[in-house]
Coordinates of C-alpha atoms in Angstrom, one line a residue:
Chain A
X298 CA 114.3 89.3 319.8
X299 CA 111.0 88.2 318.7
X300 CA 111.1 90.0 315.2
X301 CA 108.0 90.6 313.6
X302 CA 104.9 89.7 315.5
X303 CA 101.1 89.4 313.8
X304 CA 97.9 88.9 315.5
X305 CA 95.6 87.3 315.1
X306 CA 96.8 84.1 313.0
X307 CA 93.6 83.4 311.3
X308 CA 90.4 85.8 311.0
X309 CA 86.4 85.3 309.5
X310 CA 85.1 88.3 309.0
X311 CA 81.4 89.2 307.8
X312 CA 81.2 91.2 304.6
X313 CA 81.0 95.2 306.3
X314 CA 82.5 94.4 309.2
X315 CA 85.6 96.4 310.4
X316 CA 88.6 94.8 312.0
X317 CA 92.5 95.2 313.1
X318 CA 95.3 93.2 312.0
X319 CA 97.8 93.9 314.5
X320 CA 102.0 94.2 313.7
X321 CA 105.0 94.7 316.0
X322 CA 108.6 94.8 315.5
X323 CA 111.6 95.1 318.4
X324 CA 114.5 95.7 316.2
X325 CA 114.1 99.4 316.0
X326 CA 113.3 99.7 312.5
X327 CA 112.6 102.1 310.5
X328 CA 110.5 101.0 307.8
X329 CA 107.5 99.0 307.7
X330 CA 105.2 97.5 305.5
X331 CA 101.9 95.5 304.9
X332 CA 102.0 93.1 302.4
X333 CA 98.4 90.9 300.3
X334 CA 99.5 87.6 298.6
X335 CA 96.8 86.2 296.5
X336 CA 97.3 82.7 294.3
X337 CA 99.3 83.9 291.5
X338 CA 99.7 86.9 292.1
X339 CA 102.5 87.7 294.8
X340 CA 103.1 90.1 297.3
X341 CA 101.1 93.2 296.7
X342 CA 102.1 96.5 298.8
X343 CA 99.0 97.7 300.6
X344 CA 100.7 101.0 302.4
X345 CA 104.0 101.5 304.1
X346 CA 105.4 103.6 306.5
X347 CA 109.1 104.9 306.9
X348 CA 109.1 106.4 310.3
X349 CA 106.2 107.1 312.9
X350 CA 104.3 109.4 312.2
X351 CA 104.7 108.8 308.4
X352 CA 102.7 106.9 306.6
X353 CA 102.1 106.2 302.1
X354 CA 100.0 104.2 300.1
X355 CA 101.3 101.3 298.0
X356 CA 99.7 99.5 294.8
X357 CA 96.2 98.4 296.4
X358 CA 95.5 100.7 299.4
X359 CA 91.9 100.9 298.6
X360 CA 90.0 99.5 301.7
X361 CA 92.4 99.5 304.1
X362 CA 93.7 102.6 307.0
X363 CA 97.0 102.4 308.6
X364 CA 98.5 104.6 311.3
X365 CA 102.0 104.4 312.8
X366 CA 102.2 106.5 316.3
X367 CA 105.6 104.4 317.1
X368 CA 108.0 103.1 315.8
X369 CA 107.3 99.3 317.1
X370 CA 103.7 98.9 315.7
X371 CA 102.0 99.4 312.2
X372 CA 98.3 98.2 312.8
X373 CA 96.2 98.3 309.5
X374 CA 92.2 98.6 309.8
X375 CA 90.2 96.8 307.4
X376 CA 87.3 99.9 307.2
X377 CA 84.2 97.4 306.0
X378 CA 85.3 94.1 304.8
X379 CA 84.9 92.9 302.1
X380 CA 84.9 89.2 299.5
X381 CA 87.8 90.5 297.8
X382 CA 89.7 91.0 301.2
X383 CA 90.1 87.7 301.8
X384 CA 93.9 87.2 301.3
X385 CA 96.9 86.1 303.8
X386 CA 98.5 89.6 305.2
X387 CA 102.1 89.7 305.7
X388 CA 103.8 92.5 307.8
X389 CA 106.8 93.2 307.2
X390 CA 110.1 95.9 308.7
X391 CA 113.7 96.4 307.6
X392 CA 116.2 99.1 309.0
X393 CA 115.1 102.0 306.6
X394 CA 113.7 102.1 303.2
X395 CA 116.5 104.7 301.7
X396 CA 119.1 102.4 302.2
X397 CA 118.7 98.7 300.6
X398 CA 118.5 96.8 303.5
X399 CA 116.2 93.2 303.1
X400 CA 112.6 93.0 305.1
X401 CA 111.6 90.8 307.7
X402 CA 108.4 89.4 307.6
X403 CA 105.7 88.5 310.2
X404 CA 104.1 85.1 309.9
X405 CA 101.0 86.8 308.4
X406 CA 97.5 86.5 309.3
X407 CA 94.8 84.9 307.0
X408 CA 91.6 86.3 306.8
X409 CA 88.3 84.7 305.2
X410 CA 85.5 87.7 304.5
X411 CA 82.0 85.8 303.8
Chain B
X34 CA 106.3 100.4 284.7
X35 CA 108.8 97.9 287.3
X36 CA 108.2 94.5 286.9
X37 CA 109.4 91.1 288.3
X38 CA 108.9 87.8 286.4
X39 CA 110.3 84.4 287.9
X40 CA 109.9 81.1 286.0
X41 CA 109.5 78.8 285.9
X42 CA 105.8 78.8 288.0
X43 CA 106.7 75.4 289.3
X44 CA 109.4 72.8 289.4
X45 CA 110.2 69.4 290.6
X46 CA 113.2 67.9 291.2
X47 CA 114.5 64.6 292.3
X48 CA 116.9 64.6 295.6
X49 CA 120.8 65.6 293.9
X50 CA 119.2 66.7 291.0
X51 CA 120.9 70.3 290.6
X52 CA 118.8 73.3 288.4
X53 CA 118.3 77.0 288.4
X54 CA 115.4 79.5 289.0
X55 CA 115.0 82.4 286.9
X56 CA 113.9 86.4 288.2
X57 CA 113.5 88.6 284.9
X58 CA 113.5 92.2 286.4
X59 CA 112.3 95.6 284.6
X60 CA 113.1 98.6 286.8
X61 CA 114.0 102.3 285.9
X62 CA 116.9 101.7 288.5
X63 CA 118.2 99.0 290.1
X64 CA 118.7 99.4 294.2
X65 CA 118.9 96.0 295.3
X66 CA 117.5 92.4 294.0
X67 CA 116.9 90.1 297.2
X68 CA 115.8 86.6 297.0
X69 CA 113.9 84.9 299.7
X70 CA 112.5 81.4 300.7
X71 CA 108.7 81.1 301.5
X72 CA 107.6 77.8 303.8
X73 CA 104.2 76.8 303.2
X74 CA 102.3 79.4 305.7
X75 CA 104.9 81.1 307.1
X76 CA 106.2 84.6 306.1
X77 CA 109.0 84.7 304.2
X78 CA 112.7 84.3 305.0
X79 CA 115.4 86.6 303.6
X80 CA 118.0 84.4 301.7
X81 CA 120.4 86.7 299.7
X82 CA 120.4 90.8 298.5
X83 CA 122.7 91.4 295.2
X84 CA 123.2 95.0 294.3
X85 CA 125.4 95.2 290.8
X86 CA 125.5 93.1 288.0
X87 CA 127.8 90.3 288.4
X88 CA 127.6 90.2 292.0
X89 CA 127.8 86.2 293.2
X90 CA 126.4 85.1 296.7
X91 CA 126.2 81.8 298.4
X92 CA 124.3 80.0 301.5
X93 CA 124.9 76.0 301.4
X94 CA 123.7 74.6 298.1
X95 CA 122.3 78.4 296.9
X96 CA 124.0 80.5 294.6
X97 CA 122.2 83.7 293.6
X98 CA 123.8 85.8 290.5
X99 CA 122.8 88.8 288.9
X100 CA 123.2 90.3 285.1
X101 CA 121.5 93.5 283.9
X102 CA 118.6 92.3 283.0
X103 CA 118.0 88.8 285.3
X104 CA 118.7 87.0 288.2
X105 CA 119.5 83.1 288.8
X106 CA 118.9 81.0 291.7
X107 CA 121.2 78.1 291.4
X108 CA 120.2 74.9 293.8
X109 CA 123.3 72.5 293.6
X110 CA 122.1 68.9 295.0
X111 CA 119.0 69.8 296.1
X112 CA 117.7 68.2 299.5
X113 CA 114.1 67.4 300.3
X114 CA 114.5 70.3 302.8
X115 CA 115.0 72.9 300.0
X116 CA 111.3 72.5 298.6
X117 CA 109.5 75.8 299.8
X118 CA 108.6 78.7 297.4
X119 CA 111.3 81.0 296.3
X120 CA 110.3 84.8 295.7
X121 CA 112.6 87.2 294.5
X122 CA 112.1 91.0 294.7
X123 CA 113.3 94.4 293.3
X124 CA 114.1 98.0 294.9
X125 CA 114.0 100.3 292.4
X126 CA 115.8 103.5 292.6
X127 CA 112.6 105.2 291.9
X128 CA 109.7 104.5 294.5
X129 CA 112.6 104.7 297.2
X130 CA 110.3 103.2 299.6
X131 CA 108.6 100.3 297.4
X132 CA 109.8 96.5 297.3
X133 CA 108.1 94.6 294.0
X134 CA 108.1 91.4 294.1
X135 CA 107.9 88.4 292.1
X136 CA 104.9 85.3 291.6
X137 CA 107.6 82.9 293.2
X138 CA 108.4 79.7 291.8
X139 CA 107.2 76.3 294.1
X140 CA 110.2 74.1 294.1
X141 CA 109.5 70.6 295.1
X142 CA 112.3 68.2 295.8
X143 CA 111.6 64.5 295.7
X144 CA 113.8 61.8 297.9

């Protein structure tokens, strides 16, 4: 089992351009997630998605498109990049999101937008 | 509105030197409370999920308890190997889908 994969690790970005972080899981889950941790201020829910197909926003969606088509891989688009994007991204997948079952994070990716 | 607060922000401890993290939670409904252990850049690790007030769990020299308003993390003898940042988080029984998390506190443990 390789869990939650992320690519790529690190990521510079010019302000308007559009990029993929990429997310996989192999343990059949349900529910995933992607996640923005800024200094002091936690992990921030960007959208989820509890099945493919199905697909919500979280706190600070703005900015960002996600699509789920199976149930291994929850890509999220950055549309135009922007400053204020620059964050570490953490995805994240647990078995479902009705019961209360504990996430499993990806390693995250850390992306710099100049 | 759910909220998680954990405190302190920061803490140092010297190697044996046992304490206890705090996670003040404000949710409509409680689902689960899950603690987890964040290495400097990695993602982090799940440690512990508590569900009802006074629910106890342990893993080594953790101890994770739960009241109706709070959570603890208790470190017993701490190792240099337990400094990481600790974050807890909240499913609320509203929000089915939504984890909230906490700020974390950075727990430093000195030889």
């Amino acid at each position: 089992n390789a869990g939650v994969t992320q690519t790529p690790k690190f990521q510079v970005l010019k302000t308007g351009q559009s990029m993929t972080l990429q997310c996989a899981q192999d343990m059949n889950h349900e529910y995933m997630s992607w996640y923005r941790q800024d200094p002091g201020m936690g992990l921030r829910l960007i959208h989820y998605s509890v099945g493919a197909g199905i697909t919500d926003q979280g706190e600070v969606p703005n900015g960002y498109n996600v699509s789920r088509s199976t149930t291994e891989d929850f890509p999220l688009r950055l549309l135009s990049a922007a400053p204020s994007q620059t964050s570490v991204y953490f995805c994240a997948s647990s078995l479902t999101g009705t019961e209360t079952y504990e996430q499993y994070f990806g390693p995250g990716t850390r992306l710099t937008v100049t | 509105e759910d909220q998680v607060t954990q405190s302190p922000e920061a803490l140092r401890l010297q190697e044996g030197e046992s304490s206890s993290l705090n996670c003040s939670y404000t949710v409509s409904g409680l689902r689960g409370l899950f603690w987890y252990r964040q290495d400097p850049g990695k993602g982090p690790e799940f440690l512990f999920t508590l569900y009802s007030a006074g629910e106890e769990k342990e893993k080594e020299r953790l101890k994770a308890t739960l009241t109706k308003k709070e959570s603890f993390l208790h470190i017993t003898a701490p190792k240099p190997e337990d400094s990481a940042t600790y974050l807890c988080a909240v499913q609320a029984t509203s929000g089915t889908y939504k984890y909230i998390f906490g700020t974390g506190t950075r727990l430093k443990v000195l030889a």
